[in-house]
Coordinates of C-alpha atoms in Angstrom, one line a residue:
M1 CA -33.9 -21.1 36.2
S2 CA -35.3 -21.5 32.7
H3 CA -33.4 -20.2 29.7
L4 CA -35.2 -18.6 26.8
P5 CA -34.6 -20.3 23.5
I6 CA -32.3 -18.5 21.1
V7 CA -34.2 -17.3 18.0
R8 CA -32.1 -17.5 14.9
S9 CA -33.3 -14.8 12.5
P10 CA -33.1 -15.7 8.8
W11 CA -32.1 -12.0 8.2
R12 CA -29.0 -12.5 10.4
T13 CA -28.0 -15.5 8.4
L14 CA -28.6 -13.7 5.1
I15 CA -26.5 -10.7 6.2
L16 CA -23.7 -13.0 7.3
L17 CA -23.7 -14.9 4.0
V18 CA -23.7 -11.6 2.0
G19 CA -20.8 -10.3 4.0
Y20 CA -18.8 -13.4 3.5
A21 CA -19.6 -13.4 -0.2
F22 CA -18.5 -9.8 -0.5
L23 CA -15.2 -10.5 1.2
Y24 CA -14.2 -13.8 -0.3
T25 CA -15.8 -14.0 -3.8
P26 CA -13.0 -11.9 -5.4
I27 CA -10.4 -14.1 -3.8
L28 CA -12.2 -17.3 -5.0
M29 CA -12.4 -15.8 -8.5
L30 CA -8.7 -15.1 -8.4
V31 CA -7.9 -18.7 -7.5
I32 CA -10.2 -20.1 -10.2
Y33 CA -8.7 -17.9 -12.9
S34 CA -5.2 -18.9 -11.9
F35 CA -6.1 -22.2 -13.6
N36 CA -7.2 -20.5 -16.8
S37 CA -5.2 -21.3 -19.9
S38 CA -6.0 -18.0 -21.6
R39 CA -3.7 -15.1 -21.4
L40 CA -6.7 -12.8 -20.9
V41 CA -7.6 -12.9 -17.2
T42 CA -11.3 -12.0 -17.9
V43 CA -11.8 -14.6 -20.6
W44 CA -12.2 -18.2 -19.6
A45 CA -10.7 -20.8 -22.0
S46 CA -10.0 -24.1 -20.3
W47 CA -8.5 -25.6 -17.1
S48 CA -4.8 -25.6 -17.1
I49 CA -1.7 -25.3 -14.8
K50 CA 0.2 -23.4 -17.5
W51 CA 0.7 -20.3 -15.5
Y52 CA 2.0 -22.2 -12.5
Q53 CA 4.6 -23.8 -14.8
V54 CA 5.5 -20.3 -16.1
L55 CA 5.8 -19.0 -12.6
V56 CA 8.3 -21.7 -11.6
H57 CA 10.7 -20.6 -14.4
D58 CA 10.2 -16.9 -13.7
D59 CA 13.4 -16.0 -11.9
V60 CA 12.5 -12.4 -11.4
M61 CA 9.2 -13.2 -9.7
I62 CA 10.7 -15.9 -7.5
R63 CA 13.5 -13.5 -6.5
A64 CA 11.0 -10.8 -5.6
M65 CA 8.8 -13.2 -3.6
T66 CA 11.8 -14.6 -1.7
L67 CA 13.0 -11.1 -0.9
S68 CA 9.6 -10.1 0.4
M69 CA 9.2 -13.3 2.5
I70 CA 12.6 -12.8 4.1
L71 CA 11.9 -9.2 4.8
A72 CA 8.4 -9.9 6.2
A73 CA 9.7 -12.7 8.5
S74 CA 12.7 -10.6 9.8
T75 CA 10.5 -7.5 10.2
A76 CA 7.8 -9.4 12.1
T77 CA 10.4 -10.9 14.4
M78 CA 12.2 -7.7 15.3
A79 CA 9.0 -5.7 15.5
S80 CA 7.6 -8.4 17.9
V81 CA 10.6 -8.0 20.2
L82 CA 10.7 -4.2 20.2
G83 CA 6.9 -3.9 20.4
T84 CA 6.7 -6.3 23.4
L85 CA 9.4 -4.5 25.2
S86 CA 7.7 -1.1 24.5
S87 CA 4.4 -2.4 25.8
I88 CA 6.0 -3.6 29.0
V89 CA 7.5 -0.2 29.5
I90 CA 4.1 1.5 28.9
V91 CA 2.0 -0.9 31.0
R92 CA 4.3 -2.0 33.8
F93 CA 6.8 0.8 34.4
G94 CA 4.1 3.4 35.3
Y95 CA 4.4 7.1 34.7
F96 CA 7.8 8.6 34.2
R97 CA 9.3 11.7 32.7
G98 CA 8.7 11.6 29.0
F99 CA 6.0 8.9 29.2
N100 CA 3.5 10.8 27.1
G101 CA 6.1 11.6 24.5
F102 CA 7.3 8.0 24.4
E103 CA 3.8 6.7 24.0
F104 CA 2.9 9.3 21.3
M105 CA 6.0 8.6 19.3
L106 CA 5.5 4.8 19.5
T107 CA 1.9 5.0 18.1
A108 CA 2.5 7.9 15.7
P109 CA 3.2 5.6 12.7
L110 CA -0.4 4.2 13.0
V111 CA -1.9 7.5 11.9
M112 CA 1.0 8.8 9.8
P113 CA 0.3 8.6 6.0
D114 CA 2.6 6.1 4.2
V115 CA 3.8 8.8 1.8
I116 CA 5.0 11.0 4.6
T117 CA 6.6 8.1 6.4
G118 CA 8.4 6.8 3.3
L119 CA 9.6 10.3 2.3
S120 CA 10.9 11.1 5.8
L121 CA 12.8 7.8 6.0
L122 CA 14.3 8.4 2.6
L123 CA 15.6 11.8 3.7
L124 CA 16.9 10.3 6.9
F125 CA 18.8 7.5 5.1
I126 CA 20.3 10.0 2.6
S127 CA 21.4 12.3 5.4
M128 CA 22.9 9.5 7.4
G129 CA 24.7 8.2 4.3
N130 CA 26.2 11.7 3.6
S131 CA 27.2 12.4 7.2
I132 CA 28.4 9.1 8.6
G133 CA 28.6 6.9 5.5
W134 CA 25.9 4.5 6.6
P135 CA 23.9 3.1 5.0
E136 CA 26.1 3.3 1.9
E137 CA 23.2 2.5 -0.4
R138 CA 19.5 1.8 -0.2
G139 CA 18.4 -1.8 -0.4
M140 CA 17.1 -4.6 1.7
L141 CA 18.5 -3.2 4.9
T142 CA 16.8 0.2 4.5
I143 CA 13.5 -1.5 3.6
W144 CA 13.9 -3.7 6.8
L145 CA 14.5 -0.7 9.0
A146 CA 11.6 1.2 7.5
H147 CA 9.2 -1.8 8.0
V148 CA 10.4 -2.4 11.6
T149 CA 9.7 1.3 12.3
F150 CA 6.0 1.2 11.6
C151 CA 5.3 -2.5 12.4
T152 CA 6.5 -2.0 15.9
A153 CA 3.6 0.3 16.6
Y154 CA 1.0 -2.4 15.7
V155 CA 2.7 -5.0 17.8
A156 CA 2.9 -2.6 20.8
V157 CA -0.9 -1.8 20.6
V158 CA -1.9 -5.5 20.4
V159 CA 0.5 -6.7 23.2
S160 CA -0.3 -3.7 25.4
S161 CA -4.1 -4.5 25.3
R162 CA -3.3 -8.1 26.4
L163 CA -0.8 -7.1 29.0
R164 CA -3.3 -4.9 30.7
E165 CA -5.6 -7.9 31.2
V166 CA -2.9 -10.0 33.0
D167 CA -3.5 -10.2 36.8
Q168 CA -0.5 -8.3 38.2
S169 CA -1.0 -9.8 41.6
I170 CA 0.5 -13.1 40.4
E171 CA 3.7 -11.2 39.4
E172 CA 3.7 -9.4 42.8
A173 CA 3.3 -12.8 44.6
A174 CA 6.3 -14.2 42.7
M175 CA 8.4 -11.1 43.6
D176 CA 7.5 -11.7 47.3
L177 CA 8.8 -15.2 47.0
G178 CA 12.1 -13.9 45.8
A179 CA 11.8 -14.3 42.0
T180 CA 13.7 -11.8 39.9
P181 CA 11.9 -9.5 37.4
V182 CA 13.6 -11.4 34.5
K183 CA 12.5 -14.7 35.8
I184 CA 9.0 -13.4 36.4
F185 CA 8.7 -12.2 32.8
F186 CA 9.8 -15.5 31.3
I187 CA 8.0 -17.8 33.7
I188 CA 4.7 -15.9 34.3
T189 CA 4.2 -12.9 32.1
L190 CA 5.4 -14.3 28.7
P191 CA 3.2 -17.4 28.7
M192 CA 0.2 -15.2 29.5
I193 CA 0.8 -12.8 26.6
I194 CA 2.3 -15.3 24.1
T195 CA -0.9 -15.5 22.1
A196 CA -0.9 -11.8 21.6
I197 CA 2.7 -11.8 20.5
I198 CA 2.0 -14.6 18.0
A199 CA -1.0 -12.7 16.6
S200 CA 1.0 -9.4 16.4
W201 CA 3.8 -11.3 14.6
F202 CA 1.4 -12.4 11.9
L203 CA -0.1 -8.9 11.7
A204 CA 3.4 -7.4 11.3
F205 CA 4.3 -10.1 8.7
T206 CA 1.2 -9.3 6.7
I207 CA 1.7 -5.5 6.8
S208 CA 5.4 -5.9 5.8
L209 CA 4.5 -8.3 2.9
D210 CA 1.8 -6.0 1.7
D211 CA 3.7 -2.7 1.8
L212 CA 4.2 -0.9 -1.5
V213 CA 4.5 2.9 -0.8
I214 CA 7.2 3.0 1.9
A215 CA 9.3 0.3 0.2
S216 CA 9.1 2.2 -3.1
F217 CA 10.8 5.2 -1.3
V218 CA 13.6 3.4 0.5
A219 CA 14.3 0.6 -1.9
G220 CA 17.3 0.7 -4.2
P221 CA 18.5 -1.2 -7.3
G222 CA 18.3 -4.9 -6.9
S223 CA 15.8 -4.8 -4.0
T224 CA 12.5 -5.0 -5.7
T225 CA 9.9 -6.4 -3.5
L226 CA 6.9 -8.5 -4.6
P227 CA 4.3 -5.7 -4.3
M228 CA 6.6 -3.4 -6.3
L229 CA 7.0 -5.9 -9.1
V230 CA 3.3 -6.7 -9.2
F231 CA 2.3 -3.1 -9.3
S232 CA 4.7 -2.3 -12.1
S233 CA 3.5 -5.3 -14.1
V234 CA -0.2 -4.6 -13.5
R235 CA 0.1 -1.1 -15.0
M236 CA 0.8 -2.8 -18.4
G237 CA -2.0 -5.3 -17.9
V238 CA -2.9 -8.1 -15.5
N239 CA -0.6 -11.1 -16.0
P240 CA -2.3 -14.5 -15.3
E241 CA 1.0 -15.5 -13.7
I242 CA 0.2 -13.1 -10.8
N243 CA -3.0 -15.0 -10.2
A244 CA -1.0 -18.2 -9.8
L245 CA 1.5 -16.5 -7.4
A246 CA -1.4 -15.0 -5.4
T247 CA -3.0 -18.4 -5.1
L248 CA 0.2 -20.0 -3.8
I249 CA 0.7 -17.2 -1.3
L250 CA -3.0 -17.6 -0.1
I251 CA -2.4 -21.3 0.4
A252 CA 0.8 -20.7 2.4
V253 CA -0.6 -18.0 4.5
G254 CA -3.8 -20.0 5.1
M255 CA -1.8 -23.0 6.3
I256 CA 0.3 -20.8 8.6
G257 CA -2.7 -19.0 9.9
F258 CA -4.5 -22.3 10.6
M259 CA -1.5 -23.6 12.5
A260 CA -1.3 -20.4 14.5
W261 CA -5.1 -20.6 15.3
W262 CA -4.7 -24.2 16.4
L263 CA -1.8 -23.4 18.7
I264 CA -3.5 -20.3 20.2
T265 CA -6.7 -22.3 20.8
R266 CA -4.8 -25.1 22.4
K267 CA -3.0 -22.7 24.6
E268 CA -6.2 -20.9 25.7
K269 CA -7.8 -24.3 26.5
Q270 CA -4.8 -25.2 28.7
H271 CA -5.0 -22.0 30.6
K272 CA -8.8 -22.5 31.0
H273 CA -8.3 -26.0 32.4
E274 CA -5.6 -24.9 34.7
G275 CA -7.8 -22.0 36.0
Q276 CA -10.7 -24.4 36.6
R277 CA -8.4 -26.8 38.4
S278 CA -6.9 -24.2 40.6
S279 CA -10.3 -22.8 41.5
R280 CA -11.5 -26.2 42.6
N281 CA -8.5 -26.7 44.7

């Protein structure tokens, strides 16, 4: 059977290049201007690492970045656990009383405006503090609880879509052989959905790191996150130090993303080889 040659249209290549340029040119300009010695971010003077040196000695910026990184990592971890468990309940437990309500409440933060979410959580924390005395004050804990609340929905959607693709007959065969549900999850189900969990972890990490509106509502004194600090400083003019900070974050996130992509690709190749080997046998 003859295969028709694939015709590569120049228009397709041009549209692809224009799309990439539209997405990544602003980021490239930000990286270039982070090495600008001028205080004016729109006026090029000369190449310099001046603003990286200023950033190293800026305790306020470093404190805000450290707080945001810790919050994002802890939020992504807890959201991955809760989102994975919720997706298992939705996909594997079947229909039960309150199923529709549970699914609706789980995915509601996806379509809820950030202003409403932040305001409702603020009122909740104030009411809890007045009634039971916890939390005593708004700070890192309240930001973490708020971020876990809406990041869990993103994790549940990603993991649920992957879990529906898993062949359930393998799990049923393991149960017939006497395996417990917990053992089936860790031995069979978890390795099959681990790539989706990793991807959802990075998604939750990015969403938490990027959040400004909700954190502004539930934050307290001494718990200023990086987006809050950047937003407050940008209103008085763009500081070249922010370009240097953004460049370092891009490098760090890019390295982590590349490692995650490599691990996911390696895992998928292993599953593909194992599937081919089992089909031959």
